[in-house]
PDB file of C-alpha atoms in Angstrom:
ATOM      1  CA  MET Z   1      -7.935  -3.916 -15.804  1.00  0.00           C
ATOM      2  CA  ILE Z   2      -4.821  -4.608 -17.789  1.00  0.00           C
ATOM      3  CA  ILE Z   3      -1.651  -4.789 -15.718  1.00  0.00           C
ATOM      4  CA  SER Z   4       1.579  -3.606 -17.387  1.00  0.00           C
ATOM      5  CA  SER Z   5       4.499  -5.898 -18.024  1.00  0.00           C
ATOM      6  CA  GLU Z   6       6.560  -3.446 -15.802  1.00  0.00           C
ATOM      7  CA  VAL Z   7       4.311  -4.322 -12.818  1.00  0.00           C
ATOM      8  CA  ASP Z   8       4.821  -7.992 -13.495  1.00  0.00           C
ATOM      9  CA  LEU Z   9       8.559  -7.496 -13.412  1.00  0.00           C
ATOM     10  CA  LEU Z  10       8.317  -5.465 -10.199  1.00  0.00           C
ATOM     11  CA  VAL Z  11       6.323  -8.254  -8.565  1.00  0.00           C
ATOM     12  CA  LYS Z  12       8.958 -10.795  -9.548  1.00  0.00           C
ATOM     13  CA  GLU Z  13      11.671  -8.654  -8.056  1.00  0.00           C
ATOM     14  CA  VAL Z  14       9.714  -8.107  -4.905  1.00  0.00           C
ATOM     15  CA  ALA Z  15       9.147 -11.818  -4.612  1.00  0.00           C
ATOM     16  CA  GLU Z  16      12.835 -12.539  -4.969  1.00  0.00           C
ATOM     17  CA  ARG Z  17      13.861  -9.958  -2.358  1.00  0.00           C
ATOM     18  CA  LEU Z  18      11.204 -11.086   0.128  1.00  0.00           C
ATOM     19  CA  SER Z  19      12.001 -14.765  -0.447  1.00  0.00           C
ATOM     20  CA  GLU Z  20      15.750 -14.232   0.064  1.00  0.00           C
ATOM     21  CA  ARG Z  21      14.993 -12.813   3.539  1.00  0.00           C
ATOM     22  CA  ASN Z  22      12.152 -15.263   4.271  1.00  0.00           C
ATOM     23  CA  TYR Z  23       9.831 -12.288   4.752  1.00  0.00           C
ATOM     24  CA  GLN Z  24       6.041 -12.122   4.478  1.00  0.00           C
ATOM     25  CA  LEU Z  25       4.318  -9.155   2.831  1.00  0.00           C
ATOM     26  CA  ALA Z  26       0.915  -7.803   3.771  1.00  0.00           C
ATOM     27  CA  THR Z  27      -1.006  -4.933   2.205  1.00  0.00           C
ATOM     28  CA  ALA Z  28      -3.535  -2.516   3.705  1.00  0.00           C
ATOM     29  CA  GLU Z  29      -5.293  -0.991   0.759  1.00  0.00           C
ATOM     30  CA  SER Z  30      -7.952   1.639   0.383  1.00  0.00           C
ATOM     31  CA  CYS Z  31      -8.097   3.369  -3.008  1.00  0.00           C
ATOM     32  CA  THR Z  32      -6.280   0.475  -4.727  1.00  0.00           C
ATOM     33  CA  GLY Z  33      -9.064  -1.851  -3.617  1.00  0.00           C
ATOM     34  CA  GLY Z  34      -6.854  -4.923  -3.361  1.00  0.00           C
ATOM     35  CA  LEU Z  35      -5.042  -4.366  -6.662  1.00  0.00           C
ATOM     36  CA  ILE Z  36      -1.622  -4.637  -5.061  1.00  0.00           C
ATOM     37  CA  GLY Z  37      -2.543  -7.949  -3.427  1.00  0.00           C
ATOM     38  CA  ALA Z  38      -4.029  -9.170  -6.760  1.00  0.00           C
ATOM     39  CA  VAL Z  39      -0.897  -8.458  -8.770  1.00  0.00           C
ATOM     40  CA  CYS Z  40       1.233 -10.072  -6.053  1.00  0.00           C
ATOM     41  CA  THR Z  41      -0.878 -13.259  -5.950  1.00  0.00           C
ATOM     42  CA  ASP Z  42      -0.979 -13.451  -9.768  1.00  0.00           C
ATOM     43  CA  LEU Z  43       2.560 -14.734  -9.476  1.00  0.00           C
ATOM     44  CA  ALA Z  44       2.675 -18.514  -8.972  1.00  0.00           C
ATOM     45  CA  GLY Z  45       4.263 -19.413  -5.648  1.00  0.00           C
ATOM     46  CA  SER Z  46       3.287 -16.171  -3.934  1.00  0.00           C
ATOM     47  CA  SER Z  47       2.018 -18.101  -0.921  1.00  0.00           C
ATOM     48  CA  SER Z  48       5.634 -18.398   0.160  1.00  0.00           C
ATOM     49  CA  TRP Z  49       6.057 -14.637   0.616  1.00  0.00           C
ATOM     50  CA  PHE Z  50       2.584 -13.032   0.529  1.00  0.00           C
ATOM     51  CA  GLN Z  51       0.616 -13.068   3.797  1.00  0.00           C
ATOM     52  CA  CYS Z  52      -2.604 -11.108   3.205  1.00  0.00           C
ATOM     53  CA  ALA Z  53      -4.296  -8.121   1.625  1.00  0.00           C
ATOM     54  CA  LEU Z  54      -6.578  -6.084   3.810  1.00  0.00           C
ATOM     55  CA  VAL Z  55      -8.967  -3.923   1.746  1.00  0.00           C
ATOM     56  CA  THR Z  56      -9.987  -1.287   4.257  1.00  0.00           C
ATOM     57  CA  TYR Z  57     -12.026   0.994   2.074  1.00  0.00           C
ATOM     58  CA  SER Z  58     -14.259   2.495   4.800  1.00  0.00           C
ATOM     59  CA  ASN Z  59     -13.062   4.438   7.854  1.00  0.00           C
ATOM     60  CA  GLU Z  60     -14.771   1.736   9.945  1.00  0.00           C
ATOM     61  CA  ALA Z  61     -12.738  -1.039   8.329  1.00  0.00           C
ATOM     62  CA  LYS Z  62      -9.555   0.992   8.873  1.00  0.00           C
ATOM     63  CA  GLN Z  63     -10.407   1.229  12.523  1.00  0.00           C
ATOM     64  CA  GLN Z  64     -11.573  -2.357  13.052  1.00  0.00           C
ATOM     65  CA  LEU Z  65      -9.042  -4.305  10.945  1.00  0.00           C
ATOM     66  CA  LEU Z  66      -5.959  -1.985  11.295  1.00  0.00           C
ATOM     67  CA  GLY Z  67      -6.506  -0.115  14.552  1.00  0.00           C
ATOM     68  CA  VAL Z  68      -6.555   3.373  12.985  1.00  0.00           C
ATOM     69  CA  GLN Z  69      -7.635   5.773  15.683  1.00  0.00           C
ATOM     70  CA  SER Z  70     -10.875   7.663  15.200  1.00  0.00           C
ATOM     71  CA  ASP Z  71      -9.109  10.896  16.253  1.00  0.00           C
ATOM     72  CA  THR Z  72      -6.620  10.425  13.446  1.00  0.00           C
ATOM     73  CA  LEU Z  73      -9.421  10.048  10.909  1.00  0.00           C
ATOM     74  CA  LEU Z  74     -11.304  13.026  12.407  1.00  0.00           C
ATOM     75  CA  ASN Z  75      -8.300  15.385  12.581  1.00  0.00           C
ATOM     76  CA  TYR Z  76      -6.403  14.423   9.416  1.00  0.00           C
ATOM     77  CA  GLY Z  77      -8.806  12.398   7.230  1.00  0.00           C
ATOM     78  CA  ALA Z  78      -8.487   8.902   5.617  1.00  0.00           C
ATOM     79  CA  VAL Z  79      -6.211  10.387   2.998  1.00  0.00           C
ATOM     80  CA  SER Z  80      -3.345  11.501   5.110  1.00  0.00           C
ATOM     81  CA  SER Z  81       0.216  10.449   6.114  1.00  0.00           C
ATOM     82  CA  GLN Z  82      -1.042  10.041   9.699  1.00  0.00           C
ATOM     83  CA  THR Z  83      -3.697   7.553   8.646  1.00  0.00           C
ATOM     84  CA  VAL Z  84      -1.329   5.601   6.354  1.00  0.00           C
ATOM     85  CA  LYS Z  85       1.245   5.336   9.195  1.00  0.00           C
ATOM     86  CA  GLU Z  86      -1.416   3.806  11.420  1.00  0.00           C
ATOM     87  CA  MET Z  87      -2.485   1.502   8.549  1.00  0.00           C
ATOM     88  CA  CYS Z  88       1.153   0.268   8.305  1.00  0.00           C
ATOM     89  CA  ASN Z  89       1.360  -0.405  11.975  1.00  0.00           C
ATOM     90  CA  GLY Z  90      -1.944  -2.317  12.001  1.00  0.00           C
ATOM     91  CA  ALA Z  91      -1.009  -4.393   8.975  1.00  0.00           C
ATOM     92  CA  LEU Z  92       2.226  -5.477  10.655  1.00  0.00           C
ATOM     93  CA  LYS Z  93       0.071  -7.214  13.257  1.00  0.00           C
ATOM     94  CA  HIS Z  94      -1.080  -9.745  10.631  1.00  0.00           C
ATOM     95  CA  GLN Z  95       2.079 -11.892  10.737  1.00  0.00           C
ATOM     96  CA  ALA Z  96       3.915  -9.705   8.228  1.00  0.00           C
ATOM     97  CA  ASP Z  97       7.543  -8.613   8.127  1.00  0.00           C
ATOM     98  CA  VAL Z  98       6.949  -5.888   5.507  1.00  0.00           C
ATOM     99  CA  VAL Z  99       3.785  -3.949   4.721  1.00  0.00           C
ATOM    100  CA  ILE Z 100       2.366  -1.584   2.169  1.00  0.00           C
ATOM    101  CA  ALA Z 101      -0.501   0.809   2.992  1.00  0.00           C
ATOM    102  CA  VAL Z 102      -2.292   3.001   0.542  1.00  0.00           C
ATOM    103  CA  SER Z 103      -5.014   5.635   0.905  1.00  0.00           C
ATOM    104  CA  GLY Z 104      -5.977   8.156  -1.689  1.00  0.00           C
ATOM    105  CA  ILE Z 105      -8.531   9.652  -4.011  1.00  0.00           C
ATOM    106  CA  ALA Z 106      -8.735   7.727  -7.260  1.00  0.00           C
ATOM    107  CA  GLY Z 107     -11.703   9.766  -8.536  1.00  0.00           C
ATOM    108  CA  PRO Z 108     -13.646  10.848 -10.348  1.00  0.00           C
ATOM    109  CA  GLY Z 109     -15.343  12.050  -7.167  1.00  0.00           C
ATOM    110  CA  GLY Z 110     -14.160  12.498  -3.577  1.00  0.00           C
ATOM    111  CA  ALA Z 111     -11.712  15.323  -4.235  1.00  0.00           C
ATOM    112  CA  THR Z 112     -11.450  18.490  -2.061  1.00  0.00           C
ATOM    113  CA  GLU Z 113      -9.658  21.671  -2.656  1.00  0.00           C
ATOM    114  CA  THR Z 114      -6.659  20.513  -0.688  1.00  0.00           C
ATOM    115  CA  LYS Z 115      -6.824  16.832  -1.878  1.00  0.00           C
ATOM    116  CA  PRO Z 116      -7.503  16.643  -5.615  1.00  0.00           C
ATOM    117  CA  VAL Z 117      -8.154  13.469  -7.559  1.00  0.00           C
ATOM    118  CA  GLY Z 118      -4.822  11.612  -7.742  1.00  0.00           C
ATOM    119  CA  THR Z 119      -3.716  12.464  -4.196  1.00  0.00           C
ATOM    120  CA  VAL Z 120      -2.389   9.161  -2.812  1.00  0.00           C
ATOM    121  CA  TYR Z 121      -0.354   8.444   0.310  1.00  0.00           C
ATOM    122  CA  ILE Z 122       1.646   5.245   0.165  1.00  0.00           C
ATOM    123  CA  GLY Z 123       3.403   3.834   3.201  1.00  0.00           C
ATOM    124  CA  TRP Z 124       5.947   1.052   3.735  1.00  0.00           C
ATOM    125  CA  GLN Z 125       7.103  -0.458   6.950  1.00  0.00           C
ATOM    126  CA  GLN Z 126       9.440  -3.245   7.926  1.00  0.00           C
ATOM    127  CA  VAL Z 127       8.976  -4.919  11.318  1.00  0.00           C
ATOM    128  CA  GLY Z 128      10.986  -3.165  14.024  1.00  0.00           C
ATOM    129  CA  LYS Z 129      11.290   0.008  11.960  1.00  0.00           C
ATOM    130  CA  ASP Z 130       9.266   3.207  11.548  1.00  0.00           C
ATOM    131  CA  ALA Z 131       6.878   3.674   8.654  1.00  0.00           C
ATOM    132  CA  ILE Z 132       7.907   5.671   5.618  1.00  0.00           C
ATOM    133  CA  VAL Z 133       5.054   7.567   3.977  1.00  0.00           C
ATOM    134  CA  THR Z 134       5.234   9.436   0.670  1.00  0.00           C
ATOM    135  CA  LEU Z 135       2.611  11.669  -0.980  1.00  0.00           C
ATOM    136  CA  PHE Z 136       2.006  11.121  -4.685  1.00  0.00           C
ATOM    137  CA  ASN Z 137      -0.084  13.233  -7.053  1.00  0.00           C
ATOM    138  CA  PHE Z 138      -1.066  10.956  -9.949  1.00  0.00           C
ATOM    139  CA  SER Z 139      -3.064  11.951 -13.000  1.00  0.00           C
ATOM    140  CA  GLY Z 140      -5.452  10.166 -15.245  1.00  0.00           C
ATOM    141  CA  SER Z 141      -8.580   8.057 -14.874  1.00  0.00           C
ATOM    142  CA  ARG Z 142      -9.601   6.135 -11.803  1.00  0.00           C
ATOM    143  CA  SER Z 143      -8.007   3.033 -13.199  1.00  0.00           C
ATOM    144  CA  GLU Z 144      -4.825   4.882 -14.111  1.00  0.00           C
ATOM    145  CA  VAL Z 145      -4.482   6.339 -10.617  1.00  0.00           C
ATOM    146  CA  ARG Z 146      -4.923   2.908  -9.056  1.00  0.00           C
ATOM    147  CA  GLN Z 147      -2.350   1.332 -11.439  1.00  0.00           C
ATOM    148  CA  GLN Z 148       0.179   4.117 -10.796  1.00  0.00           C
ATOM    149  CA  ALA Z 149      -0.295   3.718  -7.055  1.00  0.00           C
ATOM    150  CA  THR Z 150       0.283  -0.078  -7.350  1.00  0.00           C
ATOM    151  CA  GLU Z 151       3.392   0.453  -9.351  1.00  0.00           C
ATOM    152  CA  GLU Z 152       4.823   3.026  -6.905  1.00  0.00           C
ATOM    153  CA  ALA Z 153       3.933   0.767  -3.930  1.00  0.00           C
ATOM    154  CA  LEU Z 154       5.915  -2.101  -5.427  1.00  0.00           C
ATOM    155  CA  LYS Z 155       8.880   0.186  -6.186  1.00  0.00           C
ATOM    156  CA  GLY Z 156       8.838   1.400  -2.632  1.00  0.00           C
ATOM    157  CA  VAL Z 157       9.121  -2.159  -1.233  1.00  0.00           C
ATOM    158  CA  LEU Z 158      12.175  -2.664  -3.360  1.00  0.00           C
ATOM    159  CA  GLN Z 159      13.706   0.531  -2.004  1.00  0.00           C
ATOM    160  CA  LEU Z 160      12.856  -0.609   1.548  1.00  0.00           C
ATOM    161  CA  LEU Z 161      14.562  -3.942   1.022  1.00  0.00           C
ATOM    162  CA  LYS Z 162      17.817  -2.545  -0.502  1.00  0.00           C
TER     163      LYS Z 162
END
């Protein structure tokens, strides 16, 4: 997968903002499969601001590693704002000050009538504050959806740290 130069620039800016505050970032990723963590750790020196990437692809992993409630998954599904909020809360428990959580349908399968391919919820949370979750409807191939989600996740961290 080729990462755009825009993503590289976003990562550098995220690194600067987190480092200025002495914050640690953690990610809880489903449809991005660790891509956000990968682009972050591609930057030399990321160990000073990047804590961990939790790839919680299955519902079981979301429950075991992030504490997502089974009722939430049953009532709203893995691709929902409710699940992503719980993913954010769970990721904060991994010695992080700021978290990104992502769950969505990258395709080509897995879509439903109400959640087409490209449906992605991204959440951000800073310790001591409520999670912010946004619904995105991306287009393109599986790879393109994952890349767009990664880019928007990084942009959201910058907004959170303004």
